[in-house]
mmCIF file of the C-alpha atoms, coordinates in Angstrom:
data_MODEL
# 
_entry.id   MODEL 
# 
loop_
_atom_site.group_PDB 
_atom_site.id 
_atom_site.type_symbol 
_atom_site.label_atom_id 
_atom_site.label_alt_id 
_atom_site.label_comp_id 
_atom_site.label_asym_id 
_atom_site.label_entity_id 
_atom_site.label_seq_id 
_atom_site.pdbx_PDB_ins_code 
_atom_site.Cartn_x 
_atom_site.Cartn_y 
_atom_site.Cartn_z 
_atom_site.occupancy 
_atom_site.B_iso_or_equiv 
_atom_site.pdbx_formal_charge 
_atom_site.auth_seq_id 
_atom_site.auth_comp_id 
_atom_site.auth_asym_id 
_atom_site.auth_atom_id 
_atom_site.pdbx_PDB_model_num 
ATOM 1   C CA . MET A 1 1   ? -7.564  -18.389 8.044   1.00 0.00 ? 1   MET A CA 1 
ATOM 2   C CA . SER A 1 2   ? -10.438 -15.895 8.249   1.00 0.00 ? 2   SER A CA 1 
ATOM 3   C CA . ASP A 1 3   ? -12.985 -16.468 5.426   1.00 0.00 ? 3   ASP A CA 1 
ATOM 4   C CA . ASN A 1 4   ? -12.481 -12.792 4.635   1.00 0.00 ? 4   ASN A CA 1 
ATOM 5   C CA . LYS A 1 5   ? -8.982  -13.867 3.569   1.00 0.00 ? 5   LYS A CA 1 
ATOM 6   C CA . SER A 1 6   ? -10.128 -17.003 1.722   1.00 0.00 ? 6   SER A CA 1 
ATOM 7   C CA . LEU A 1 7   ? -10.973 -16.668 -2.092  1.00 0.00 ? 7   LEU A CA 1 
ATOM 8   C CA . LYS A 1 8   ? -12.875 -19.914 -4.168  1.00 0.00 ? 8   LYS A CA 1 
ATOM 9   C CA . ALA A 1 9   ? -11.678 -19.768 -8.211  1.00 0.00 ? 9   ALA A CA 1 
ATOM 10  C CA . GLU A 1 10  ? -11.885 -22.408 -10.877 1.00 0.00 ? 10  GLU A CA 1 
ATOM 11  C CA . LEU A 1 11  ? -9.218  -23.259 -13.083 1.00 0.00 ? 11  LEU A CA 1 
ATOM 12  C CA . ARG A 1 12  ? -9.172  -21.071 -16.420 1.00 0.00 ? 12  ARG A CA 1 
ATOM 13  C CA . THR A 1 13  ? -7.718  -23.736 -19.232 1.00 0.00 ? 13  THR A CA 1 
ATOM 14  C CA . GLU A 1 14  ? -9.603  -22.044 -22.328 1.00 0.00 ? 14  GLU A CA 1 
ATOM 15  C CA . ASP A 1 15  ? -10.619 -18.693 -24.070 1.00 0.00 ? 15  ASP A CA 1 
ATOM 16  C CA . PHE A 1 16  ? -7.318  -16.604 -23.117 1.00 0.00 ? 16  PHE A CA 1 
ATOM 17  C CA . GLY A 1 17  ? -6.353  -13.301 -24.594 1.00 0.00 ? 17  GLY A CA 1 
ATOM 18  C CA . SER A 1 18  ? -8.009  -9.876  -24.454 1.00 0.00 ? 18  SER A CA 1 
ATOM 19  C CA . ALA A 1 19  ? -11.033 -11.292 -26.170 1.00 0.00 ? 19  ALA A CA 1 
ATOM 20  C CA . GLY A 1 20  ? -11.500 -14.230 -23.489 1.00 0.00 ? 20  GLY A CA 1 
ATOM 21  C CA . ALA A 1 21  ? -10.822 -11.784 -20.488 1.00 0.00 ? 21  ALA A CA 1 
ATOM 22  C CA . ARG A 1 22  ? -14.119 -9.755  -22.018 1.00 0.00 ? 22  ARG A CA 1 
ATOM 23  C CA . ARG A 1 23  ? -16.165 -12.431 -22.041 1.00 0.00 ? 23  ARG A CA 1 
ATOM 24  C CA . LEU A 1 24  ? -15.219 -13.117 -18.544 1.00 0.00 ? 24  LEU A CA 1 
ATOM 25  C CA . LEU A 1 25  ? -16.052 -9.426  -17.518 1.00 0.00 ? 25  LEU A CA 1 
ATOM 26  C CA . ARG A 1 26  ? -19.450 -9.458  -18.851 1.00 0.00 ? 26  ARG A CA 1 
ATOM 27  C CA . THR A 1 27  ? -20.495 -12.360 -16.772 1.00 0.00 ? 27  THR A CA 1 
ATOM 28  C CA . LYS A 1 28  ? -19.293 -11.087 -13.307 1.00 0.00 ? 28  LYS A CA 1 
ATOM 29  C CA . ARG A 1 29  ? -15.819 -12.912 -13.439 1.00 0.00 ? 29  ARG A CA 1 
ATOM 30  C CA . ILE A 1 30  ? -12.132 -11.902 -13.203 1.00 0.00 ? 30  ILE A CA 1 
ATOM 31  C CA . PRO A 1 31  ? -9.332  -13.454 -14.821 1.00 0.00 ? 31  PRO A CA 1 
ATOM 32  C CA . ALA A 1 32  ? -6.649  -13.978 -12.638 1.00 0.00 ? 32  ALA A CA 1 
ATOM 33  C CA . VAL A 1 33  ? -3.125  -15.518 -12.744 1.00 0.00 ? 33  VAL A CA 1 
ATOM 34  C CA . ILE A 1 34  ? -0.932  -17.489 -9.431  1.00 0.00 ? 34  ILE A CA 1 
ATOM 35  C CA . TYR A 1 35  ? 2.618   -16.810 -9.748  1.00 0.00 ? 35  TYR A CA 1 
ATOM 36  C CA . GLY A 1 36  ? 4.992   -18.542 -8.016  1.00 0.00 ? 36  GLY A CA 1 
ATOM 37  C CA . LYS A 1 37  ? 7.567   -21.454 -7.630  1.00 0.00 ? 37  LYS A CA 1 
ATOM 38  C CA . ASN A 1 38  ? 6.018   -23.493 -10.616 1.00 0.00 ? 38  ASN A CA 1 
ATOM 39  C CA . GLU A 1 39  ? 4.066   -22.469 -14.060 1.00 0.00 ? 39  GLU A CA 1 
ATOM 40  C CA . PRO A 1 40  ? 1.886   -19.765 -13.778 1.00 0.00 ? 40  PRO A CA 1 
ATOM 41  C CA . VAL A 1 41  ? -1.823  -20.951 -12.933 1.00 0.00 ? 41  VAL A CA 1 
ATOM 42  C CA . HIS A 1 42  ? -4.631  -18.752 -14.488 1.00 0.00 ? 42  HIS A CA 1 
ATOM 43  C CA . ILE A 1 43  ? -7.985  -19.265 -12.714 1.00 0.00 ? 43  ILE A CA 1 
ATOM 44  C CA . ILE A 1 44  ? -10.988 -17.194 -12.498 1.00 0.00 ? 44  ILE A CA 1 
ATOM 45  C CA . LEU A 1 45  ? -12.426 -15.259 -9.394  1.00 0.00 ? 45  LEU A CA 1 
ATOM 46  C CA . ASP A 1 46  ? -16.416 -14.283 -8.775  1.00 0.00 ? 46  ASP A CA 1 
ATOM 47  C CA . SER A 1 47  ? -16.606 -10.986 -9.383  1.00 0.00 ? 47  SER A CA 1 
ATOM 48  C CA . ARG A 1 48  ? -18.828 -10.188 -6.443  1.00 0.00 ? 48  ARG A CA 1 
ATOM 49  C CA . GLU A 1 49  ? -16.909 -12.430 -3.784  1.00 0.00 ? 49  GLU A CA 1 
ATOM 50  C CA . PHE A 1 50  ? -13.900 -10.513 -4.605  1.00 0.00 ? 50  PHE A CA 1 
ATOM 51  C CA . THR A 1 51  ? -15.345 -7.101  -4.544  1.00 0.00 ? 51  THR A CA 1 
ATOM 52  C CA . ASN A 1 52  ? -16.337 -7.706  -1.227  1.00 0.00 ? 52  ASN A CA 1 
ATOM 53  C CA . LYS A 1 53  ? -13.501 -9.074  0.204   1.00 0.00 ? 53  LYS A CA 1 
ATOM 54  C CA . MET A 1 54  ? -10.860 -6.619  -1.540  1.00 0.00 ? 54  MET A CA 1 
ATOM 55  C CA . ARG A 1 55  ? -10.969 -4.310  1.225   1.00 0.00 ? 55  ARG A CA 1 
ATOM 56  C CA . HIS A 1 56  ? -9.971  -6.606  3.690   1.00 0.00 ? 56  HIS A CA 1 
ATOM 57  C CA . PHE A 1 57  ? -6.489  -7.708  1.715   1.00 0.00 ? 57  PHE A CA 1 
ATOM 58  C CA . SER A 1 58  ? -3.065  -5.523  1.691   1.00 0.00 ? 58  SER A CA 1 
ATOM 59  C CA . GLU A 1 59  ? 0.064   -6.506  -0.173  1.00 0.00 ? 59  GLU A CA 1 
ATOM 60  C CA . THR A 1 60  ? 1.113   -8.642  3.298   1.00 0.00 ? 60  THR A CA 1 
ATOM 61  C CA . ALA A 1 61  ? -2.333  -10.370 3.858   1.00 0.00 ? 61  ALA A CA 1 
ATOM 62  C CA . LEU A 1 62  ? -1.988  -13.843 3.538   1.00 0.00 ? 62  LEU A CA 1 
ATOM 63  C CA . LEU A 1 63  ? -4.876  -15.442 1.288   1.00 0.00 ? 63  LEU A CA 1 
ATOM 64  C CA . LYS A 1 64  ? -6.319  -18.690 0.527   1.00 0.00 ? 64  LYS A CA 1 
ATOM 65  C CA . ILE A 1 65  ? -7.449  -19.089 -2.634  1.00 0.00 ? 65  ILE A CA 1 
ATOM 66  C CA . SER A 1 66  ? -9.225  -22.571 -3.874  1.00 0.00 ? 66  SER A CA 1 
ATOM 67  C CA . VAL A 1 67  ? -9.227  -24.093 -6.876  1.00 0.00 ? 67  VAL A CA 1 
ATOM 68  C CA . GLY A 1 68  ? -11.033 -26.952 -6.893  1.00 0.00 ? 68  GLY A CA 1 
ATOM 69  C CA . LYS A 1 69  ? -9.370  -30.120 -4.420  1.00 0.00 ? 69  LYS A CA 1 
ATOM 70  C CA . LYS A 1 70  ? -5.899  -27.820 -4.452  1.00 0.00 ? 70  LYS A CA 1 
ATOM 71  C CA . SER A 1 71  ? -5.574  -24.306 -1.956  1.00 0.00 ? 71  SER A CA 1 
ATOM 72  C CA . TYR A 1 72  ? -2.692  -22.189 -2.764  1.00 0.00 ? 72  TYR A CA 1 
ATOM 73  C CA . GLU A 1 73  ? -1.178  -19.696 -0.136  1.00 0.00 ? 73  GLU A CA 1 
ATOM 74  C CA . CYS A 1 74  ? -0.637  -16.496 -1.343  1.00 0.00 ? 74  CYS A CA 1 
ATOM 75  C CA . LEU A 1 75  ? -0.393  -12.579 -1.414  1.00 0.00 ? 75  LEU A CA 1 
ATOM 76  C CA . MET A 1 76  ? -2.175  -9.903  -3.766  1.00 0.00 ? 76  MET A CA 1 
ATOM 77  C CA . LYS A 1 77  ? 0.664   -8.445  -5.589  1.00 0.00 ? 77  LYS A CA 1 
ATOM 78  C CA . ASP A 1 78  ? -1.515  -6.162  -8.007  1.00 0.00 ? 78  ASP A CA 1 
ATOM 79  C CA . TYR A 1 79  ? -4.665  -5.723  -9.928  1.00 0.00 ? 79  TYR A CA 1 
ATOM 80  C CA . GLN A 1 80  ? -6.203  -3.783  -12.830 1.00 0.00 ? 80  GLN A CA 1 
ATOM 81  C CA . GLU A 1 81  ? -8.865  -1.732  -12.369 1.00 0.00 ? 81  GLU A CA 1 
ATOM 82  C CA . ASN A 1 82  ? -11.460 -0.089  -15.068 1.00 0.00 ? 82  ASN A CA 1 
ATOM 83  C CA . LEU A 1 83  ? -12.378 3.218   -12.944 1.00 0.00 ? 83  LEU A CA 1 
ATOM 84  C CA . MET A 1 84  ? -14.926 4.340   -15.271 1.00 0.00 ? 84  MET A CA 1 
ATOM 85  C CA . ARG A 1 85  ? -16.891 0.841   -14.996 1.00 0.00 ? 85  ARG A CA 1 
ATOM 86  C CA . ALA A 1 86  ? -15.809 0.681   -11.286 1.00 0.00 ? 86  ALA A CA 1 
ATOM 87  C CA . GLU A 1 87  ? -14.143 -2.860  -12.190 1.00 0.00 ? 87  GLU A CA 1 
ATOM 88  C CA . ILE A 1 88  ? -11.753 -5.212  -11.470 1.00 0.00 ? 88  ILE A CA 1 
ATOM 89  C CA . LYS A 1 89  ? -10.153 -6.182  -14.854 1.00 0.00 ? 89  LYS A CA 1 
ATOM 90  C CA . HIS A 1 90  ? -7.229  -8.592  -14.007 1.00 0.00 ? 90  HIS A CA 1 
ATOM 91  C CA . VAL A 1 91  ? -5.203  -9.827  -10.416 1.00 0.00 ? 91  VAL A CA 1 
ATOM 92  C CA . ASP A 1 92  ? -1.942  -11.291 -10.017 1.00 0.00 ? 92  ASP A CA 1 
ATOM 93  C CA . PHE A 1 93  ? -1.085  -13.624 -7.315  1.00 0.00 ? 93  PHE A CA 1 
ATOM 94  C CA . PHE A 1 94  ? 2.291   -14.664 -5.933  1.00 0.00 ? 94  PHE A CA 1 
ATOM 95  C CA . GLU A 1 95  ? 1.979   -18.388 -4.180  1.00 0.00 ? 95  GLU A CA 1 
ATOM 96  C CA . VAL A 1 96  ? 4.227   -18.298 -0.751  1.00 0.00 ? 96  VAL A CA 1 
ATOM 97  C CA . THR A 1 97  ? 5.629   -21.598 0.466   1.00 0.00 ? 97  THR A CA 1 
ATOM 98  C CA . ARG A 1 98  ? 5.551   -22.324 4.212   1.00 0.00 ? 98  ARG A CA 1 
ATOM 99  C CA . GLY A 1 99  ? 9.271   -22.748 5.562   1.00 0.00 ? 99  GLY A CA 1 
ATOM 100 C CA . GLN A 1 100 ? 10.644  -20.798 3.056   1.00 0.00 ? 100 GLN A CA 1 
ATOM 101 C CA . VAL A 1 101 ? 11.643  -16.929 3.735   1.00 0.00 ? 101 VAL A CA 1 
ATOM 102 C CA . LEU A 1 102 ? 9.450   -14.644 2.258   1.00 0.00 ? 102 LEU A CA 1 
ATOM 103 C CA . ARG A 1 103 ? 10.884  -11.042 0.747   1.00 0.00 ? 103 ARG A CA 1 
ATOM 104 C CA . THR A 1 104 ? 7.930   -8.302  0.514   1.00 0.00 ? 104 THR A CA 1 
ATOM 105 C CA . LEU A 1 105 ? 7.159   -4.864  0.988   1.00 0.00 ? 105 LEU A CA 1 
ATOM 106 C CA . VAL A 1 106 ? 5.164   -3.984  4.365   1.00 0.00 ? 106 VAL A CA 1 
ATOM 107 C CA . SER A 1 107 ? 3.152   -0.838  4.760   1.00 0.00 ? 107 SER A CA 1 
ATOM 108 C CA . ILE A 1 108 ? 4.534   1.891   7.554   1.00 0.00 ? 108 ILE A CA 1 
ATOM 109 C CA . VAL A 1 109 ? 1.710   2.648   10.092  1.00 0.00 ? 109 VAL A CA 1 
ATOM 110 C CA . LEU A 1 110 ? 2.214   5.942   12.191  1.00 0.00 ? 110 LEU A CA 1 
ATOM 111 C CA . LYS A 1 111 ? 0.517   5.761   15.750  1.00 0.00 ? 111 LYS A CA 1 
ATOM 112 C CA . GLY A 1 112 ? -0.266  8.419   18.575  1.00 0.00 ? 112 GLY A CA 1 
ATOM 113 C CA . ASN A 1 113 ? -0.710  12.405  18.232  1.00 0.00 ? 113 ASN A CA 1 
ATOM 114 C CA . PRO A 1 114 ? 2.966   13.835  18.109  1.00 0.00 ? 114 PRO A CA 1 
ATOM 115 C CA . VAL A 1 115 ? 3.272   16.649  20.933  1.00 0.00 ? 115 VAL A CA 1 
ATOM 116 C CA . GLY A 1 116 ? 4.660   19.028  18.077  1.00 0.00 ? 116 GLY A CA 1 
ATOM 117 C CA . THR A 1 117 ? 1.518   19.065  16.743  1.00 0.00 ? 117 THR A CA 1 
ATOM 118 C CA . LYS A 1 118 ? -0.365  20.679  19.351  1.00 0.00 ? 118 LYS A CA 1 
ATOM 119 C CA . GLU A 1 119 ? 2.692   23.143  19.362  1.00 0.00 ? 119 GLU A CA 1 
ATOM 120 C CA . GLY A 1 120 ? 1.557   24.318  15.803  1.00 0.00 ? 120 GLY A CA 1 
ATOM 121 C CA . GLY A 1 121 ? 3.568   21.805  14.040  1.00 0.00 ? 121 GLY A CA 1 
ATOM 122 C CA . VAL A 1 122 ? 3.090   19.725  11.133  1.00 0.00 ? 122 VAL A CA 1 
ATOM 123 C CA . LEU A 1 123 ? 3.239   15.462  11.196  1.00 0.00 ? 123 LEU A CA 1 
ATOM 124 C CA . ASP A 1 124 ? 5.044   14.597  7.874   1.00 0.00 ? 124 ASP A CA 1 
ATOM 125 C CA . GLN A 1 125 ? 4.913   10.532  7.054   1.00 0.00 ? 125 GLN A CA 1 
ATOM 126 C CA . VAL A 1 126 ? 8.309   10.280  4.799   1.00 0.00 ? 126 VAL A CA 1 
ATOM 127 C CA . MET A 1 127 ? 8.603   6.942   4.704   1.00 0.00 ? 127 MET A CA 1 
ATOM 128 C CA . HIS A 1 128 ? 5.392   4.735   4.064   1.00 0.00 ? 128 HIS A CA 1 
ATOM 129 C CA . GLU A 1 129 ? 6.751   1.165   3.294   1.00 0.00 ? 129 GLU A CA 1 
ATOM 130 C CA . VAL A 1 130 ? 9.665   -0.812  3.926   1.00 0.00 ? 130 VAL A CA 1 
ATOM 131 C CA . GLU A 1 131 ? 11.204  -4.113  2.480   1.00 0.00 ? 131 GLU A CA 1 
ATOM 132 C CA . ILE A 1 132 ? 11.407  -7.268  4.866   1.00 0.00 ? 132 ILE A CA 1 
ATOM 133 C CA . GLU A 1 133 ? 12.508  -10.668 5.007   1.00 0.00 ? 133 GLU A CA 1 
ATOM 134 C CA . CYS A 1 134 ? 10.691  -13.107 6.815   1.00 0.00 ? 134 CYS A CA 1 
ATOM 135 C CA . PHE A 1 135 ? 8.766   -16.490 6.727   1.00 0.00 ? 135 PHE A CA 1 
ATOM 136 C CA . PRO A 1 136 ? 5.707   -16.267 6.089   1.00 0.00 ? 136 PRO A CA 1 
ATOM 137 C CA . LYS A 1 137 ? 4.247   -17.193 9.293   1.00 0.00 ? 137 LYS A CA 1 
ATOM 138 C CA . ASP A 1 138 ? 5.793   -14.061 10.604  1.00 0.00 ? 138 ASP A CA 1 
ATOM 139 C CA . LEU A 1 139 ? 4.867   -11.951 8.013   1.00 0.00 ? 139 LEU A CA 1 
ATOM 140 C CA . PRO A 1 140 ? 3.385   -8.768  10.150  1.00 0.00 ? 140 PRO A CA 1 
ATOM 141 C CA . ALA A 1 141 ? 0.481   -6.419  8.647   1.00 0.00 ? 141 ALA A CA 1 
ATOM 142 C CA . ALA A 1 142 ? 1.918   -3.853  8.921   1.00 0.00 ? 142 ALA A CA 1 
ATOM 143 C CA . LEU A 1 143 ? 4.763   -2.030  10.793  1.00 0.00 ? 143 LEU A CA 1 
ATOM 144 C CA . GLU A 1 144 ? 3.996   0.614   13.612  1.00 0.00 ? 144 GLU A CA 1 
ATOM 145 C CA . ALA A 1 145 ? 5.798   3.834   14.527  1.00 0.00 ? 145 ALA A CA 1 
ATOM 146 C CA . ASP A 1 146 ? 4.893   5.448   17.410  1.00 0.00 ? 146 ASP A CA 1 
ATOM 147 C CA . VAL A 1 147 ? 5.042   9.499   16.777  1.00 0.00 ? 147 VAL A CA 1 
ATOM 148 C CA . THR A 1 148 ? 3.872   10.517  20.259  1.00 0.00 ? 148 THR A CA 1 
ATOM 149 C CA . SER A 1 149 ? 6.919   11.976  21.897  1.00 0.00 ? 149 SER A CA 1 
ATOM 150 C CA . LEU A 1 150 ? 8.404   13.609  18.556  1.00 0.00 ? 150 LEU A CA 1 
ATOM 151 C CA . LYS A 1 151 ? 8.810   17.688  19.011  1.00 0.00 ? 151 LYS A CA 1 
ATOM 152 C CA . ILE A 1 152 ? 8.766   20.533  16.394  1.00 0.00 ? 152 ILE A CA 1 
ATOM 153 C CA . ASN A 1 153 ? 11.945  19.731  13.939  1.00 0.00 ? 153 ASN A CA 1 
ATOM 154 C CA . GLN A 1 154 ? 12.559  16.199  15.552  1.00 0.00 ? 154 GLN A CA 1 
ATOM 155 C CA . SER A 1 155 ? 12.474  13.185  13.503  1.00 0.00 ? 155 SER A CA 1 
ATOM 156 C CA . LEU A 1 156 ? 11.631  9.465   13.861  1.00 0.00 ? 156 LEU A CA 1 
ATOM 157 C CA . HIS A 1 157 ? 13.894  6.882   12.109  1.00 0.00 ? 157 HIS A CA 1 
ATOM 158 C CA . LEU A 1 158 ? 13.388  3.574   11.095  1.00 0.00 ? 158 LEU A CA 1 
ATOM 159 C CA . LYS A 1 159 ? 15.914  2.134   13.570  1.00 0.00 ? 159 LYS A CA 1 
ATOM 160 C CA . ASP A 1 160 ? 13.337  2.972   16.063  1.00 0.00 ? 160 ASP A CA 1 
ATOM 161 C CA . VAL A 1 161 ? 10.524  1.359   14.764  1.00 0.00 ? 161 VAL A CA 1 
ATOM 162 C CA . VAL A 1 162 ? 9.757   -1.356  16.649  1.00 0.00 ? 162 VAL A CA 1 
ATOM 163 C CA . ILE A 1 163 ? 10.211  -5.025  14.507  1.00 0.00 ? 163 ILE A CA 1 
ATOM 164 C CA . PRO A 1 164 ? 8.665   -8.262  15.671  1.00 0.00 ? 164 PRO A CA 1 
ATOM 165 C CA . ALA A 1 165 ? 10.476  -10.941 16.212  1.00 0.00 ? 165 ALA A CA 1 
ATOM 166 C CA . ASN A 1 166 ? 12.008  -13.098 13.064  1.00 0.00 ? 166 ASN A CA 1 
ATOM 167 C CA . VAL A 1 167 ? 11.367  -10.073 10.846  1.00 0.00 ? 167 VAL A CA 1 
ATOM 168 C CA . LYS A 1 168 ? 14.727  -8.581  9.237   1.00 0.00 ? 168 LYS A CA 1 
ATOM 169 C CA . VAL A 1 169 ? 14.467  -5.135  7.545   1.00 0.00 ? 169 VAL A CA 1 
ATOM 170 C CA . LEU A 1 170 ? 16.462  -4.693  4.398   1.00 0.00 ? 170 LEU A CA 1 
ATOM 171 C CA . ASP A 1 171 ? 16.618  -0.942  4.108   1.00 0.00 ? 171 ASP A CA 1 
ATOM 172 C CA . ASP A 1 172 ? 18.677  1.704   5.730   1.00 0.00 ? 172 ASP A CA 1 
ATOM 173 C CA . LEU A 1 173 ? 17.734  2.127   9.563   1.00 0.00 ? 173 LEU A CA 1 
ATOM 174 C CA . ALA A 1 174 ? 19.024  5.524   9.191   1.00 0.00 ? 174 ALA A CA 1 
ATOM 175 C CA . LYS A 1 175 ? 16.075  6.574   6.785   1.00 0.00 ? 175 LYS A CA 1 
ATOM 176 C CA . THR A 1 176 ? 13.550  9.232   8.249   1.00 0.00 ? 176 THR A CA 1 
ATOM 177 C CA . VAL A 1 177 ? 10.201  7.564   9.092   1.00 0.00 ? 177 VAL A CA 1 
ATOM 178 C CA . ALA A 1 178 ? 8.353   10.501  9.971   1.00 0.00 ? 178 ALA A CA 1 
ATOM 179 C CA . SER A 1 179 ? 8.864   14.441  11.505  1.00 0.00 ? 179 SER A CA 1 
ATOM 180 C CA . VAL A 1 180 ? 7.206   17.308  12.783  1.00 0.00 ? 180 VAL A CA 1 
ATOM 181 C CA . LYS A 1 181 ? 7.770   20.501  10.834  1.00 0.00 ? 181 LYS A CA 1 
ATOM 182 C CA . GLY A 1 182 ? 7.376   23.400  12.245  1.00 0.00 ? 182 GLY A CA 1 
ATOM 183 C CA . VAL A 1 183 ? 5.285   26.292  10.141  1.00 0.00 ? 183 VAL A CA 1 
ATOM 184 C CA . LYS A 1 184 ? 4.555   29.310  12.150  1.00 0.00 ? 184 LYS A CA 1 
ATOM 185 C CA . ALA A 1 185 ? 8.193   30.532  11.364  1.00 0.00 ? 185 ALA A CA 1 
ATOM 186 C CA . GLU A 1 186 ? 7.760   29.726  7.742   1.00 0.00 ? 186 GLU A CA 1 
ATOM 187 C CA . ALA A 1 187 ? 4.301   31.211  7.610   1.00 0.00 ? 187 ALA A CA 1 
ATOM 188 C CA . VAL A 1 188 ? 5.814   34.673  8.825   1.00 0.00 ? 188 VAL A CA 1 
ATOM 189 C CA . ALA A 1 189 ? 8.786   34.920  6.638   1.00 0.00 ? 189 ALA A CA 1 
ATOM 190 C CA . PRO A 1 190 ? 6.510   35.679  3.427   1.00 0.00 ? 190 PRO A CA 1 
ATOM 191 C CA . ALA A 1 191 ? 4.424   38.152  5.234   1.00 0.00 ? 191 ALA A CA 1 
ATOM 192 C CA . GLU A 1 192 ? 6.976   40.267  6.220   1.00 0.00 ? 192 GLU A CA 1 
ATOM 193 C CA . GLU A 1 193 ? 8.282   40.284  2.940   1.00 0.00 ? 193 GLU A CA 1 
ATOM 194 C CA . ALA A 1 194 ? 5.265   41.460  1.606   1.00 0.00 ? 194 ALA A CA 1 
ATOM 195 C CA . VAL A 1 195 ? 5.099   44.223  4.204   1.00 0.00 ? 195 VAL A CA 1 
ATOM 196 C CA . ALA A 1 196 ? 8.856   45.141  2.996   1.00 0.00 ? 196 ALA A CA 1 
ATOM 197 C CA . VAL A 1 197 ? 7.729   44.715  -0.729  1.00 0.00 ? 197 VAL A CA 1 
ATOM 198 C CA . ALA A 1 198 ? 4.377   46.837  -0.295  1.00 0.00 ? 198 ALA A CA 1 
ATOM 199 C CA . ALA A 1 199 ? 6.729   49.664  1.481   1.00 0.00 ? 199 ALA A CA 1 
ATOM 200 C CA . PRO A 1 200 ? 8.360   51.236  -1.048  1.00 0.00 ? 200 PRO A CA 1 
ATOM 201 C CA . ALA A 1 201 ? 5.180   50.702  -3.493  1.00 0.00 ? 201 ALA A CA 1 
ATOM 202 C CA . GLU A 1 202 ? 3.940   53.361  -0.820  1.00 0.00 ? 202 GLU A CA 1 
ATOM 203 C CA . ALA A 1 203 ? 6.557   55.435  -0.911  1.00 0.00 ? 203 ALA A CA 1 
ATOM 204 C CA . ASP A 1 204 ? 6.494   56.003  -4.469  1.00 0.00 ? 204 ASP A CA 1 
ATOM 205 C CA . LYS A 1 205 ? 3.222   56.601  -4.526  1.00 0.00 ? 205 LYS A CA 1 
ATOM 206 C CA . ASP A 1 206 ? 3.469   59.451  -1.907  1.00 0.00 ? 206 ASP A CA 1 
ATOM 207 C CA . ALA A 1 207 ? 6.023   61.012  -3.802  1.00 0.00 ? 207 ALA A CA 1 
ATOM 208 C CA . LYS A 1 208 ? 4.286   61.134  -6.847  1.00 0.00 ? 208 LYS A CA 1 
ATOM 209 C CA . ALA A 1 209 ? 1.167   62.604  -5.285  1.00 0.00 ? 209 ALA A CA 1 
ATOM 210 C CA . LYS A 1 210 ? 3.624   65.701  -3.917  1.00 0.00 ? 210 LYS A CA 1 
ATOM 211 C CA . LYS A 1 211 ? 4.727   66.364  -7.386  1.00 0.00 ? 211 LYS A CA 1 
# 
């Protein structure tokens, strides 16, 4: 496993609660919890290490968290952030078990430049993530949806996305993932309407001038 997907932590056995969390944050450490099949494990992360590696994490990135001599294979499920201070306040991890089916959300990434956008259309991504089921070893970082062949007013559906082997999609395959919408026709209509509205106004102005 890449070093960017590994974290070192210490076990948190005391000083719980909001006051304890604030004391940890002041010392550049982050309170965190590992949830899973057993009781939650409360841990403490090094703030610098976590923030430096966080950009490599995603909801489907398997992380190795070492706590003393024990290690946990986890997914990062959520985190709390103080935007004013640019500070991570708390992190939630979910422990996965090798050999057991995992159910999670995975991002959908669009690939390619649609034909329709070269003709004046606009690409609209309707679906950004989908729920899947697979073993941890088969967990994809993301699903790629190739939109290259989409023309104006055409759509790509979930059934058209290439799904890796051993991965099961748990959503409706008829759902639209992305589409290319035509905007030229829509832009002309308001302009024509504006002209139609302006015309009576000009006629009324001319009538008053003649009086």
